[in-house]
PDB file of C-alpha atoms in Angstrom:
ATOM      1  CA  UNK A   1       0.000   0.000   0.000  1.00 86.00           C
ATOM      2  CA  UNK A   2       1.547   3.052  -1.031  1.00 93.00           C
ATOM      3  CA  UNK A   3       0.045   7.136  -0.443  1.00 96.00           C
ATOM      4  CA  UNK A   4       0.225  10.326  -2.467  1.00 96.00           C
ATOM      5  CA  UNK A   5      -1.814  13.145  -3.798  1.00 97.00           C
ATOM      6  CA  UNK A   6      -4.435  13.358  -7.091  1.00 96.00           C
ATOM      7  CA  UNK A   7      -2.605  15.569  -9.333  1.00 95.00           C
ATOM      8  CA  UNK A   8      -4.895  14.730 -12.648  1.00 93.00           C
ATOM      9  CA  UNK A   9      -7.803  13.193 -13.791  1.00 91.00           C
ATOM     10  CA  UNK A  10      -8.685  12.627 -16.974  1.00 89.00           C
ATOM     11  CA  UNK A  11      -9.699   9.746 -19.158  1.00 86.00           C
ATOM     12  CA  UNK A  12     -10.911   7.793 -16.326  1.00 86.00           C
ATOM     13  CA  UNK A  13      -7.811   7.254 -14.372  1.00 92.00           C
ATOM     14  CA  UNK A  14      -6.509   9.111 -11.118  1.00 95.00           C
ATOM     15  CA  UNK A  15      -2.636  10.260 -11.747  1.00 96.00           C
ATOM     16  CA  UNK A  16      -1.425   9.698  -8.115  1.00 96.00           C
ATOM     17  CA  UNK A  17       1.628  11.523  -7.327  1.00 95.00           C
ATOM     18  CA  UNK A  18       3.894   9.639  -4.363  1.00 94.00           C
ATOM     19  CA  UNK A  19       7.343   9.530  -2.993  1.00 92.00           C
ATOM     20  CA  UNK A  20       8.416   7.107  -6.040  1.00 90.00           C
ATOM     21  CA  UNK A  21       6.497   8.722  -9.071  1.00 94.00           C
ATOM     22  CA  UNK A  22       3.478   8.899 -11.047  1.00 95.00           C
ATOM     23  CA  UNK A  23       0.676   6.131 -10.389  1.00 96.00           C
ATOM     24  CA  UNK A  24      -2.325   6.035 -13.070  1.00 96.00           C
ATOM     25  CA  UNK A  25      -4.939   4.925 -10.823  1.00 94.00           C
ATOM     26  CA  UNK A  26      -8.354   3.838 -10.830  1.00 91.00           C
ATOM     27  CA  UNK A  27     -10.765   4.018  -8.435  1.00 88.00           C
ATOM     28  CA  UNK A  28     -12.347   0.970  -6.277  1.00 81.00           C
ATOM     29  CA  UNK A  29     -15.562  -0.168  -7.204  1.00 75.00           C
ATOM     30  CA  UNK A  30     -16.536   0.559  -3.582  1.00 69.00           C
ATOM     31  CA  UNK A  31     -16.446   4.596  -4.708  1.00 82.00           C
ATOM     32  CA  UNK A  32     -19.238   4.389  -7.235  1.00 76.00           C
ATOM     33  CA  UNK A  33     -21.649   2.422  -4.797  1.00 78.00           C
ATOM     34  CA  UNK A  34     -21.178   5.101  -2.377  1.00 83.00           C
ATOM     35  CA  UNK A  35     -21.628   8.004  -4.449  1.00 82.00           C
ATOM     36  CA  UNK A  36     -17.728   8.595  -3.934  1.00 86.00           C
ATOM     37  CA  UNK A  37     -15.686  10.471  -6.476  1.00 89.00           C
ATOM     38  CA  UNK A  38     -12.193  10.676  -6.322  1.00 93.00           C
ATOM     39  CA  UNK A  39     -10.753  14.364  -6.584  1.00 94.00           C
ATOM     40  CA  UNK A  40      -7.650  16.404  -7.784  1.00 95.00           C
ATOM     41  CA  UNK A  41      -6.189  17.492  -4.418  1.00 96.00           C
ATOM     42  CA  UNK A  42      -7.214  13.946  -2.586  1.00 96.00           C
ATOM     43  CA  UNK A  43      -4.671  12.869  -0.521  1.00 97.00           C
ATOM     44  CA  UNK A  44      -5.397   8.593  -0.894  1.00 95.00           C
ATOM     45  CA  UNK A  45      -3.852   5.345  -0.379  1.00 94.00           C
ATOM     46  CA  UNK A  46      -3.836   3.195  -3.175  1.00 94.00           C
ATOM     47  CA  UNK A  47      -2.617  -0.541  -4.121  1.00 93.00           C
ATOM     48  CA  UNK A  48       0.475  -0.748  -7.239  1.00 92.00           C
ATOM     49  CA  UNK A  49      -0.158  -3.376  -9.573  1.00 89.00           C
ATOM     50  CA  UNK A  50       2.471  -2.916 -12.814  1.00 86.00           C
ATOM     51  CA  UNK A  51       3.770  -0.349 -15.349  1.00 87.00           C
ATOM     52  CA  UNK A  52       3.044   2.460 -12.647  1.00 92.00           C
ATOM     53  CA  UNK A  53      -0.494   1.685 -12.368  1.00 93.00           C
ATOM     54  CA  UNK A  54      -2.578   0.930  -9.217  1.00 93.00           C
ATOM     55  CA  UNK A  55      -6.134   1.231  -7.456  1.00 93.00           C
ATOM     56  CA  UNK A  56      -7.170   3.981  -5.388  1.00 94.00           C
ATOM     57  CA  UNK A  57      -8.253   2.126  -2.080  1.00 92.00           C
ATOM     58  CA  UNK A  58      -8.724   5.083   0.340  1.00 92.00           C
ATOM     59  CA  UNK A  59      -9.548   8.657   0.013  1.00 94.00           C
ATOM     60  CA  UNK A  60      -8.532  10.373   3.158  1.00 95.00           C
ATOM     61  CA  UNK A  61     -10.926  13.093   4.913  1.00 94.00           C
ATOM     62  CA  UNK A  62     -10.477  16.286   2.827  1.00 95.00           C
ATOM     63  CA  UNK A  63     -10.203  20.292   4.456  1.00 95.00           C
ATOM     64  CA  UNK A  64     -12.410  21.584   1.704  1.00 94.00           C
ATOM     65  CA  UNK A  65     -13.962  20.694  -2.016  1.00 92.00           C
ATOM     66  CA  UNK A  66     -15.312  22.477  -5.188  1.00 87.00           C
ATOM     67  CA  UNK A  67     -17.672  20.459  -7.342  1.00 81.00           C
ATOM     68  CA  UNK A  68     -17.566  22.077 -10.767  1.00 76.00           C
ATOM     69  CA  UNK A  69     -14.522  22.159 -10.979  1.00 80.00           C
ATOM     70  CA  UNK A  70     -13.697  19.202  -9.222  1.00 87.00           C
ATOM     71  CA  UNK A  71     -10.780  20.044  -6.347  1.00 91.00           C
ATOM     72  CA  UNK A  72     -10.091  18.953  -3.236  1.00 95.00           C
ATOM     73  CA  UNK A  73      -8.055  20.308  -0.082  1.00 97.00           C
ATOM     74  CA  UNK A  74      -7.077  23.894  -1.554  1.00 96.00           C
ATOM     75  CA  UNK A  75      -5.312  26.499   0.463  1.00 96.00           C
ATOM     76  CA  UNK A  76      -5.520  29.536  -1.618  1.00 95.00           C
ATOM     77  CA  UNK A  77      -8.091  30.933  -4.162  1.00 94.00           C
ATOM     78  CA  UNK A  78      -6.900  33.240  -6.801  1.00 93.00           C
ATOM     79  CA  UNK A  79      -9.326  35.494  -8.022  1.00 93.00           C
ATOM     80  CA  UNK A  80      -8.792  36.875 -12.014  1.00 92.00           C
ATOM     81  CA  UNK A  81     -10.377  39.118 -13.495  1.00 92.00           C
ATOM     82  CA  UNK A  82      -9.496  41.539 -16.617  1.00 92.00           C
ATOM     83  CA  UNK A  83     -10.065  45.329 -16.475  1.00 94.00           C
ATOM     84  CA  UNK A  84     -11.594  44.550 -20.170  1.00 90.00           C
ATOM     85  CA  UNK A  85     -11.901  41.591 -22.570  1.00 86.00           C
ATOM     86  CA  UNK A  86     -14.236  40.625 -20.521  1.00 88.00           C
ATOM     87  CA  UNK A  87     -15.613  43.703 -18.945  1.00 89.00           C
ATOM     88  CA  UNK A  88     -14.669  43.795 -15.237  1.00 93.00           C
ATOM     89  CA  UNK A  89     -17.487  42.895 -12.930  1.00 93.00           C
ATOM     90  CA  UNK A  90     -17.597  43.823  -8.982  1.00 96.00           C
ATOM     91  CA  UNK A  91     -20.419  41.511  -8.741  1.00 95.00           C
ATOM     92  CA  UNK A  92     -18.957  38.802  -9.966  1.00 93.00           C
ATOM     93  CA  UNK A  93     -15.828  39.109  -8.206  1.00 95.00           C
ATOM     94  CA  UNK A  94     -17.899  39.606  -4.858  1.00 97.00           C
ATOM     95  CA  UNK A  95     -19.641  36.316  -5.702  1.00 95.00           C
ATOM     96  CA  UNK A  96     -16.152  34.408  -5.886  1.00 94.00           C
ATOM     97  CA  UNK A  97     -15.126  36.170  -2.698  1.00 96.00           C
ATOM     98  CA  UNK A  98     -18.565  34.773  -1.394  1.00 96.00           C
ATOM     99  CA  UNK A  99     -17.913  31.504  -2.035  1.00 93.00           C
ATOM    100  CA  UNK A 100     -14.308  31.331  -1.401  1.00 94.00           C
ATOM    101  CA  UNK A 101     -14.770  32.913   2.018  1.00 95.00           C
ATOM    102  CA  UNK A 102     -17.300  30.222   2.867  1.00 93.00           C
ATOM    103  CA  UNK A 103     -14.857  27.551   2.592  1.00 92.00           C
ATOM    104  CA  UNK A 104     -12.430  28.751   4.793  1.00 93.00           C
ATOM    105  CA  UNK A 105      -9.786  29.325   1.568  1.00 95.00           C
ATOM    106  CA  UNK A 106      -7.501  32.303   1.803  1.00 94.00           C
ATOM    107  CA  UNK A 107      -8.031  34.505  -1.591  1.00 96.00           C
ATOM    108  CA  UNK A 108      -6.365  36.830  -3.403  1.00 96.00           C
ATOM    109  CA  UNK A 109      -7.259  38.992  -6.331  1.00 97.00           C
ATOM    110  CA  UNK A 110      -5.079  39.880  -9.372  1.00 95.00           C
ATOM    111  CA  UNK A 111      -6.599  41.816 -12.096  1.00 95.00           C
ATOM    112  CA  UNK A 112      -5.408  41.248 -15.592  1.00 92.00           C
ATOM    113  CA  UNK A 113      -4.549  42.861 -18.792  1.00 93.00           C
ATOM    114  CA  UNK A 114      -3.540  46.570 -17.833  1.00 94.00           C
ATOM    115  CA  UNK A 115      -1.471  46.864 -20.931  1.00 92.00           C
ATOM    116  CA  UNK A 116      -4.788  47.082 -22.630  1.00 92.00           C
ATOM    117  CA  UNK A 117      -6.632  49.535 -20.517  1.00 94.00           C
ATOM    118  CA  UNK A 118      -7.835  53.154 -20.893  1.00 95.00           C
ATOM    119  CA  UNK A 119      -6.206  55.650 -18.269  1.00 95.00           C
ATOM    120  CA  UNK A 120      -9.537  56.356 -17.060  1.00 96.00           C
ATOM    121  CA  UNK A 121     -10.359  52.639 -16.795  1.00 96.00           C
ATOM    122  CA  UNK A 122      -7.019  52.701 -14.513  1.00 96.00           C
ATOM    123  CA  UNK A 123      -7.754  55.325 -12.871  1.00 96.00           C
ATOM    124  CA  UNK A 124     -11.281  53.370 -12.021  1.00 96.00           C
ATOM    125  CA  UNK A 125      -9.828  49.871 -10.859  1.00 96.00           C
ATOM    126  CA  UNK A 126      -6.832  51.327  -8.877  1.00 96.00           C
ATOM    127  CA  UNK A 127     -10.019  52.779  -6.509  1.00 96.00           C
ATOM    128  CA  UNK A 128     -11.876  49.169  -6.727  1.00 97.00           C
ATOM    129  CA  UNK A 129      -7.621  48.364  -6.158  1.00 97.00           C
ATOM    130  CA  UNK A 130      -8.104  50.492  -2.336  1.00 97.00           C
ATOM    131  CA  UNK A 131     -11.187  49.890  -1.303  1.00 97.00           C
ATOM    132  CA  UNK A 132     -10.439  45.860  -1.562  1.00 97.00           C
ATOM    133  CA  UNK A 133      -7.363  46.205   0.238  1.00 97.00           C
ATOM    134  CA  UNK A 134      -8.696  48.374   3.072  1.00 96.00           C
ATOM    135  CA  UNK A 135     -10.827  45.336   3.580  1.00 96.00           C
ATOM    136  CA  UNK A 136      -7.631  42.990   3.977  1.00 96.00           C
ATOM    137  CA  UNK A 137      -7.569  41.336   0.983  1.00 97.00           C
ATOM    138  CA  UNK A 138      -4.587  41.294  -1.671  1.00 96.00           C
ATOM    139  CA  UNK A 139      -5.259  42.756  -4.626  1.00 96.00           C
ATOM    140  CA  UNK A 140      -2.829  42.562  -8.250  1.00 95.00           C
ATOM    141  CA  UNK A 141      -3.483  45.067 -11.103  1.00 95.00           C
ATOM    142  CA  UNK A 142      -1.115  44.076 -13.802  1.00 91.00           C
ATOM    143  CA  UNK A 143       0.025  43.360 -17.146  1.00 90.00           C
ATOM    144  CA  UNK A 144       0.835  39.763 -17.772  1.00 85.00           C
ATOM    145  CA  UNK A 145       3.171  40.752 -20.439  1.00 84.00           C
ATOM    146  CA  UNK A 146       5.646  42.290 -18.408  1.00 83.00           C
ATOM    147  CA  UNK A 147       7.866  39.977 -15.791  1.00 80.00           C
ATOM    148  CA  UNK A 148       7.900  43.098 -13.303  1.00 82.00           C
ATOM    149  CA  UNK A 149       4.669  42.657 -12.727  1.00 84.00           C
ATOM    150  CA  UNK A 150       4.459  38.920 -12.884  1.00 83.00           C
ATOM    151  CA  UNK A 151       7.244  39.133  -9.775  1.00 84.00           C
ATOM    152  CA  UNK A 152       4.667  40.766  -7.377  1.00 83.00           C
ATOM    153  CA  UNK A 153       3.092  37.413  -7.404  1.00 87.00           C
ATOM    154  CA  UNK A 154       5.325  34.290  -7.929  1.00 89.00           C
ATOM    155  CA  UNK A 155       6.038  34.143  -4.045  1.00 89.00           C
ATOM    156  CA  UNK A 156       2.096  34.245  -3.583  1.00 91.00           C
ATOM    157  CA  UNK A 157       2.165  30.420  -5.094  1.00 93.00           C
ATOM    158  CA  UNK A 158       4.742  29.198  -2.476  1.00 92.00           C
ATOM    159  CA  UNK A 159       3.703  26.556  -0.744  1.00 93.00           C
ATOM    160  CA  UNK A 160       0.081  26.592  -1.436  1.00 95.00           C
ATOM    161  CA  UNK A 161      -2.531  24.310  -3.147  1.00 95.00           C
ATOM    162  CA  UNK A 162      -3.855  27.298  -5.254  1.00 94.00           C
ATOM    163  CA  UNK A 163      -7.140  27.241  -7.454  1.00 92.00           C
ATOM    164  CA  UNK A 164      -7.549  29.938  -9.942  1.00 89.00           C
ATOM    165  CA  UNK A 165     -11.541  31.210  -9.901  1.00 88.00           C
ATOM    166  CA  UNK A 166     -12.788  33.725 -12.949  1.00 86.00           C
ATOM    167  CA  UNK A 167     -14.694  33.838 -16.243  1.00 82.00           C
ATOM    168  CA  UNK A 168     -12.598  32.115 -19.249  1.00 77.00           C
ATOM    169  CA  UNK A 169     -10.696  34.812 -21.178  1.00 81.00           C
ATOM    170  CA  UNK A 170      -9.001  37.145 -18.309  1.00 84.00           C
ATOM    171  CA  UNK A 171      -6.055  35.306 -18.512  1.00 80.00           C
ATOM    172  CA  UNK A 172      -5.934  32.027 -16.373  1.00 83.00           C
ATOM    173  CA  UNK A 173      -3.944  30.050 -18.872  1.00 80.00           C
ATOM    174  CA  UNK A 174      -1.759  32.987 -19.846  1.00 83.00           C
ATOM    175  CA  UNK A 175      -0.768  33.836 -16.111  1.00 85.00           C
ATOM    176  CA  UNK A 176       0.233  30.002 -15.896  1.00 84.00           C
ATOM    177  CA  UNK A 177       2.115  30.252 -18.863  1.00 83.00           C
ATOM    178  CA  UNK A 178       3.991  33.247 -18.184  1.00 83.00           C
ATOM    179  CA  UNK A 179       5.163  32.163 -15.036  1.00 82.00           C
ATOM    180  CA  UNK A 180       6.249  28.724 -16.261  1.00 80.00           C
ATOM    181  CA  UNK A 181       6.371  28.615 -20.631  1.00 76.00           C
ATOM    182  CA  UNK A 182       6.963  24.695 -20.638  1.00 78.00           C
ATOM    183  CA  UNK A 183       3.496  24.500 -19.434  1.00 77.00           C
ATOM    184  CA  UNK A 184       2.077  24.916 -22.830  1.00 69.00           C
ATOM    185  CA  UNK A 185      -1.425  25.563 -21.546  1.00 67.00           C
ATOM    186  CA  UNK A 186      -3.890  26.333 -24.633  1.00 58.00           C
ATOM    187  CA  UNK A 187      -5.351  30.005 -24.588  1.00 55.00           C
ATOM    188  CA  UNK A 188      -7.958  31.629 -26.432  1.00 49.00           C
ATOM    189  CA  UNK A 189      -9.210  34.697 -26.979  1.00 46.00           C
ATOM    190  CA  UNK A 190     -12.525  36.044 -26.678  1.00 39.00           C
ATOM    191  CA  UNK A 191     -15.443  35.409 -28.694  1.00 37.00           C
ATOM    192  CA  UNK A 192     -16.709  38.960 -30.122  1.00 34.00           C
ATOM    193  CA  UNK A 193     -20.033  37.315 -30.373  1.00 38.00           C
ATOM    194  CA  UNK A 194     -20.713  36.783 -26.952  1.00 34.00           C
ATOM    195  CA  UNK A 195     -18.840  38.986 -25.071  1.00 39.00           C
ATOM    196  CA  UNK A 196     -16.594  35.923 -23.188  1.00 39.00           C
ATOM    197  CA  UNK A 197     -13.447  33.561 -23.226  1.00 43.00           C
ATOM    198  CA  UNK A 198     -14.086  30.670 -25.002  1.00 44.00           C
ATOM    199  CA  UNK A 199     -13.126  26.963 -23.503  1.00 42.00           C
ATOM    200  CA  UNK A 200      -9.342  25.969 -23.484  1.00 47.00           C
ATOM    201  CA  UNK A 201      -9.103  23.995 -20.772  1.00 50.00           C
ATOM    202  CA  UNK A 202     -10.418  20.631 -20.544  1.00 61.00           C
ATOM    203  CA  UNK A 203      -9.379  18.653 -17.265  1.00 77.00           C
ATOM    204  CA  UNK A 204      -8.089  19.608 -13.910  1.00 83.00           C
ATOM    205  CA  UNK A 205      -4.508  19.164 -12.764  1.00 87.00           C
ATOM    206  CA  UNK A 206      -1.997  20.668 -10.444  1.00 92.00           C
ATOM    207  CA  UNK A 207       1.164  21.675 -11.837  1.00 90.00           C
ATOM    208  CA  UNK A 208       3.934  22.729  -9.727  1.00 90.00           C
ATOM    209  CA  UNK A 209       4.900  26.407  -9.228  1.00 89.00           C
ATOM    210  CA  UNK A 210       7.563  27.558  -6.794  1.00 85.00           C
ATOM    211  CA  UNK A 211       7.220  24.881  -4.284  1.00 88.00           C
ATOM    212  CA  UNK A 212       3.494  24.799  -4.382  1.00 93.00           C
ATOM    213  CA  UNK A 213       0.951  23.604  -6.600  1.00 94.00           C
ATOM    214  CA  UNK A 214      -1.407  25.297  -9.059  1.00 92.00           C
ATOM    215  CA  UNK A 215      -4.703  23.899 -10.441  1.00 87.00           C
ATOM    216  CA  UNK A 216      -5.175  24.528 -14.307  1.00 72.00           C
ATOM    217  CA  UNK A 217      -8.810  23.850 -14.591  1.00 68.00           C
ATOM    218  CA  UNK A 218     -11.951  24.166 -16.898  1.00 63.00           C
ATOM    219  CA  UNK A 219     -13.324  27.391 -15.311  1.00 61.00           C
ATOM    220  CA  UNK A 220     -16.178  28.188 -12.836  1.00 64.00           C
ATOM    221  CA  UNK A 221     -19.543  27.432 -14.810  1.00 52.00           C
ATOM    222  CA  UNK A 222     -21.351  27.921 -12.038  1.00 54.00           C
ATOM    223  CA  UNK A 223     -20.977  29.806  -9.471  1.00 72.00           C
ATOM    224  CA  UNK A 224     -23.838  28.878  -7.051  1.00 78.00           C
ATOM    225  CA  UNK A 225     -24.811  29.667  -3.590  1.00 84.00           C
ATOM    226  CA  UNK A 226     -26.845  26.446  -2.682  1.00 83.00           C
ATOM    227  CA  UNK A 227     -24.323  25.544   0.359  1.00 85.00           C
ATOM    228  CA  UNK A 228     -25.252  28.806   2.166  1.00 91.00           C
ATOM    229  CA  UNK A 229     -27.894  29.644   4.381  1.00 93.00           C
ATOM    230  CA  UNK A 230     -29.152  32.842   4.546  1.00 94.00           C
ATOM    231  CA  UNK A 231     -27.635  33.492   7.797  1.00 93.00           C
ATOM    232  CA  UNK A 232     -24.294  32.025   6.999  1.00 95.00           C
ATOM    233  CA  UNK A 233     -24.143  35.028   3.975  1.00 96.00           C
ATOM    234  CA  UNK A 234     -22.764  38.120   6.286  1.00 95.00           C
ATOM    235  CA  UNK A 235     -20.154  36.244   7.318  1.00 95.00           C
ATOM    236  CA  UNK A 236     -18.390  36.118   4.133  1.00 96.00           C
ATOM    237  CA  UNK A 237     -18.484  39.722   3.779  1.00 97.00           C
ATOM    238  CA  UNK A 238     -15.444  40.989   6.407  1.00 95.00           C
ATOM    239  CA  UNK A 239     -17.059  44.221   7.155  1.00 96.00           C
ATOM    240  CA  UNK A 240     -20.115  42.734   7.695  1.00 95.00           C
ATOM    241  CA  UNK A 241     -18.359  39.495  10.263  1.00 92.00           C
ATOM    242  CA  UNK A 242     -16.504  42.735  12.553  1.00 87.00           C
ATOM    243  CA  UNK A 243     -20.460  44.620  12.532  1.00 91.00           C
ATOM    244  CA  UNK A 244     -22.920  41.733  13.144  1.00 84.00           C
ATOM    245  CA  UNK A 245     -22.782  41.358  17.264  1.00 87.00           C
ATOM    246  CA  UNK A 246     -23.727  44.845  17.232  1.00 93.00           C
ATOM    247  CA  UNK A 247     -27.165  44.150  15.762  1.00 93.00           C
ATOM    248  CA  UNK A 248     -30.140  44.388  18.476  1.00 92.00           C
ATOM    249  CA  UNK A 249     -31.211  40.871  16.666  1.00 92.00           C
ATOM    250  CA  UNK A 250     -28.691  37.296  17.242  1.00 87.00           C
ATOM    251  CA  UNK A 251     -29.897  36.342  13.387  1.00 90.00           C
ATOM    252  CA  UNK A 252     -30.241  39.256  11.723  1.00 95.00           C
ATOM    253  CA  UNK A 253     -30.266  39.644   7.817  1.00 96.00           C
ATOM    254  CA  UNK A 254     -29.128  42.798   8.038  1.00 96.00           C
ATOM    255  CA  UNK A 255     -32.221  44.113   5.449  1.00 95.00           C
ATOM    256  CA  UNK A 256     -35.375  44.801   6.906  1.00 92.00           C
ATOM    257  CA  UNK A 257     -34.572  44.479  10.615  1.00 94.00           C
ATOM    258  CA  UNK A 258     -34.459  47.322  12.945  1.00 94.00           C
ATOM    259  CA  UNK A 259     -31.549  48.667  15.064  1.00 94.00           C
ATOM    260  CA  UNK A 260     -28.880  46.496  12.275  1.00 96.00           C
ATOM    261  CA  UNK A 261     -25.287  47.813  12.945  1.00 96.00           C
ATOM    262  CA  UNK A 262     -24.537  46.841   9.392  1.00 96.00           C
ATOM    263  CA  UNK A 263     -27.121  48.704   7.646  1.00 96.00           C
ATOM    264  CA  UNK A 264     -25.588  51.862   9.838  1.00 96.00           C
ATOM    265  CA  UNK A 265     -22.492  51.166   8.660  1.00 96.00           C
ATOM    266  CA  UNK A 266     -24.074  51.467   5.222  1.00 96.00           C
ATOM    267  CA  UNK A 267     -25.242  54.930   6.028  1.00 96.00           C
ATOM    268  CA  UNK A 268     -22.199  56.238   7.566  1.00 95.00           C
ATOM    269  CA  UNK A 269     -19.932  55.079   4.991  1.00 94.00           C
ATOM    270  CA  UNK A 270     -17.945  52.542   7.155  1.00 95.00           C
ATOM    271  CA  UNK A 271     -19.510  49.590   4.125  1.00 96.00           C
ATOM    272  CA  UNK A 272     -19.194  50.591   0.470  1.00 96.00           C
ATOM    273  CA  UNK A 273     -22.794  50.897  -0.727  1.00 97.00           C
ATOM    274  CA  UNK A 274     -22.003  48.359  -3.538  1.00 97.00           C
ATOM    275  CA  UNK A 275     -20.913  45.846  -1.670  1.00 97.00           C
ATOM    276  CA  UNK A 276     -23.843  46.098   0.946  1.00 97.00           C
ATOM    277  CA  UNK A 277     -25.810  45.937  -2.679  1.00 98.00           C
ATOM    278  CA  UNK A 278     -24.455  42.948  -3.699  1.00 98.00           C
ATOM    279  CA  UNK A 279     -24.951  41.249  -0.541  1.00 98.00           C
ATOM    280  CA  UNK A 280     -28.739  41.861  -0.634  1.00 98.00           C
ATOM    281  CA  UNK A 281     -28.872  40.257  -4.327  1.00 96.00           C
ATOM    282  CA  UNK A 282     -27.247  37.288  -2.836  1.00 96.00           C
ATOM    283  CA  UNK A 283     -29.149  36.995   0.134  1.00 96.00           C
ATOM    284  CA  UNK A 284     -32.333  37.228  -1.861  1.00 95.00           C
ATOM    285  CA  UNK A 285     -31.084  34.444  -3.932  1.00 92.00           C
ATOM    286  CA  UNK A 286     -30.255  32.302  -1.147  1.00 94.00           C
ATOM    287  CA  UNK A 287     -33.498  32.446   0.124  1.00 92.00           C
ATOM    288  CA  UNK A 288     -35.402  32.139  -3.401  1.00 89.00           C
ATOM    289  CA  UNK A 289     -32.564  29.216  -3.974  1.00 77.00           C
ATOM    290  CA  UNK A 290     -32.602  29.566  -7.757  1.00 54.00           C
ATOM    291  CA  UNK A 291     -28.908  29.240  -8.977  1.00 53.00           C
ATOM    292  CA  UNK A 292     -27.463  31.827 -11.820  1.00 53.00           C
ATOM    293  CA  UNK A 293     -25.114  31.451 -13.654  1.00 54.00           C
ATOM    294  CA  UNK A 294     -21.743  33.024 -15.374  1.00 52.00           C
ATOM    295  CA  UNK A 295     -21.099  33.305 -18.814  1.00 51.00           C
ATOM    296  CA  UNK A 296     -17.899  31.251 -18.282  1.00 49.00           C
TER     297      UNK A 296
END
């Protein structure tokens, strides 16, 4: 019995990565009569038959999962967007925060393609730029054409199990392949149609970047909420965790109720308006339970 970590699936088999090498695994019949699916990020135990092949016999208890796409046991959550090419949304980039909060993951922003932007468009998401880091979180506007830039964030990947969350065509596959070339990871560009990236990527795997681990995956199709309960929302807003033990009500929604410390920090200014806004569109779909989706 060996151990090791799912670095790819595709084609049916589990490529389990151990001390000795590369296993292509399948899983144990055992899996698929309990509703069981192996993941990338798994750490599992498996049997070694021949020719580097084997059979997945235990999954061990994972910190976290994503279903679409299918990860397990991440430690960081990087958040791209572009300032244009697709248009950059606050909404949408709330929504990953949302989710990525929820499960505990530490995130990270990085906004792509500056080269391409307007100075007023600049001017516009170095503000968005502030107001997300006065909230604590780390936040990238750059140009993935030029290696200064691409330097403020190759020690983010140390050491982490890192997922990469946005729509397809703000540069997922390009960041990966400027930091590392002999990744070869098929880009597109966007489909003047529609507005969005078009599919590259097909499977999920981890590929190794400075001592860590990056997931190259098919995108975020859908980026539901049906895992939170309305009360559960507030506390994946950060201004919203520090204000809600102030509210005269122990479950408050923080929209219709009375005396709600977060809806005065909404009046004084202490909560950007938009963000308070977004948090209301997500609550109400939480409680109508209807998922939406990108246009990923």
């Amino acid at each position: 019995m060996a151990e090791g970590r799912i670095i790819k699936a595709l084609s049916g088999f589990y490529y389990v990565k151990s001390n000795n090498g590369i296993y292509a695994c399948k899983g144990r019949g055992v899996f698929r009569n309990q509703n069981i699916t192996p993941l990338v990020g798994d750490f599992v135990t498996f049997d070694i038959t021949e020719n580097m092949e084997g059979y997945i016999q235990e999954i061990k208890q994972r910190e976290n999962e994503f279903i679409r796409p299918p990860i397990a046991n991440v430690t960081q959550a990087i958040i791209v967007s572009a300032v244009s090419q697709p248009t950059f949304s606050s909404l949408l980039l709330d929504r990953f925060l949302v989710i990525v909060e929820s499960k505990r993951i530490k995130p990270m922003i990085i906004v792509t393609k500056k080269d391409l932007a307007t100075k007023q468009e600049i001017q516009k998401m170095n503000a968005f730029k502030e107001e997300y880091k006065k909230l604590g979180y780390r936040f990238e506007f750059l140009s993935l054409k030029e290696n200064v830039d691409l330097l403020k964030i190759i020690h983010f990947f140390k050491n982490e199990i890192t997922v990469l969350m946005g729509q397809s065509g703000v540069g997922k596959s390009t960041l990966l392949n400027a930091i590392n070339p002999a990744f070869e990871i098929q880009t597109a560009g966007i489909s003047l149609s529609l507005g969005r990236g078009k599919h590259t990527t097909r499977h999920v795997e981890l590929l190794e970047v400075e001592d860590g681990l990056v997931a190259d995956t098919p995108g975020f199709s859908a980026i539901e909420l049906n895992e939170l309960e309305a009360e559960e929302l507030s506390d994946c807003f950060v201004e919203m965790r520090e204000k809600r033990n102030d509210c005269k009500f122990r479950r408050c929604l923080h929209d219709k109720e009375p005396k709600c410390a977060v809806k005065q920090a909404v009046d004084n200014g202490e909560i950007n308006k938009y963000r308070y806004k977004h948090y209301l569109q997500f609550l109400l779909e939480i409680i109508e339970r209807k998922p939406r989706y990108t246009n990923d």
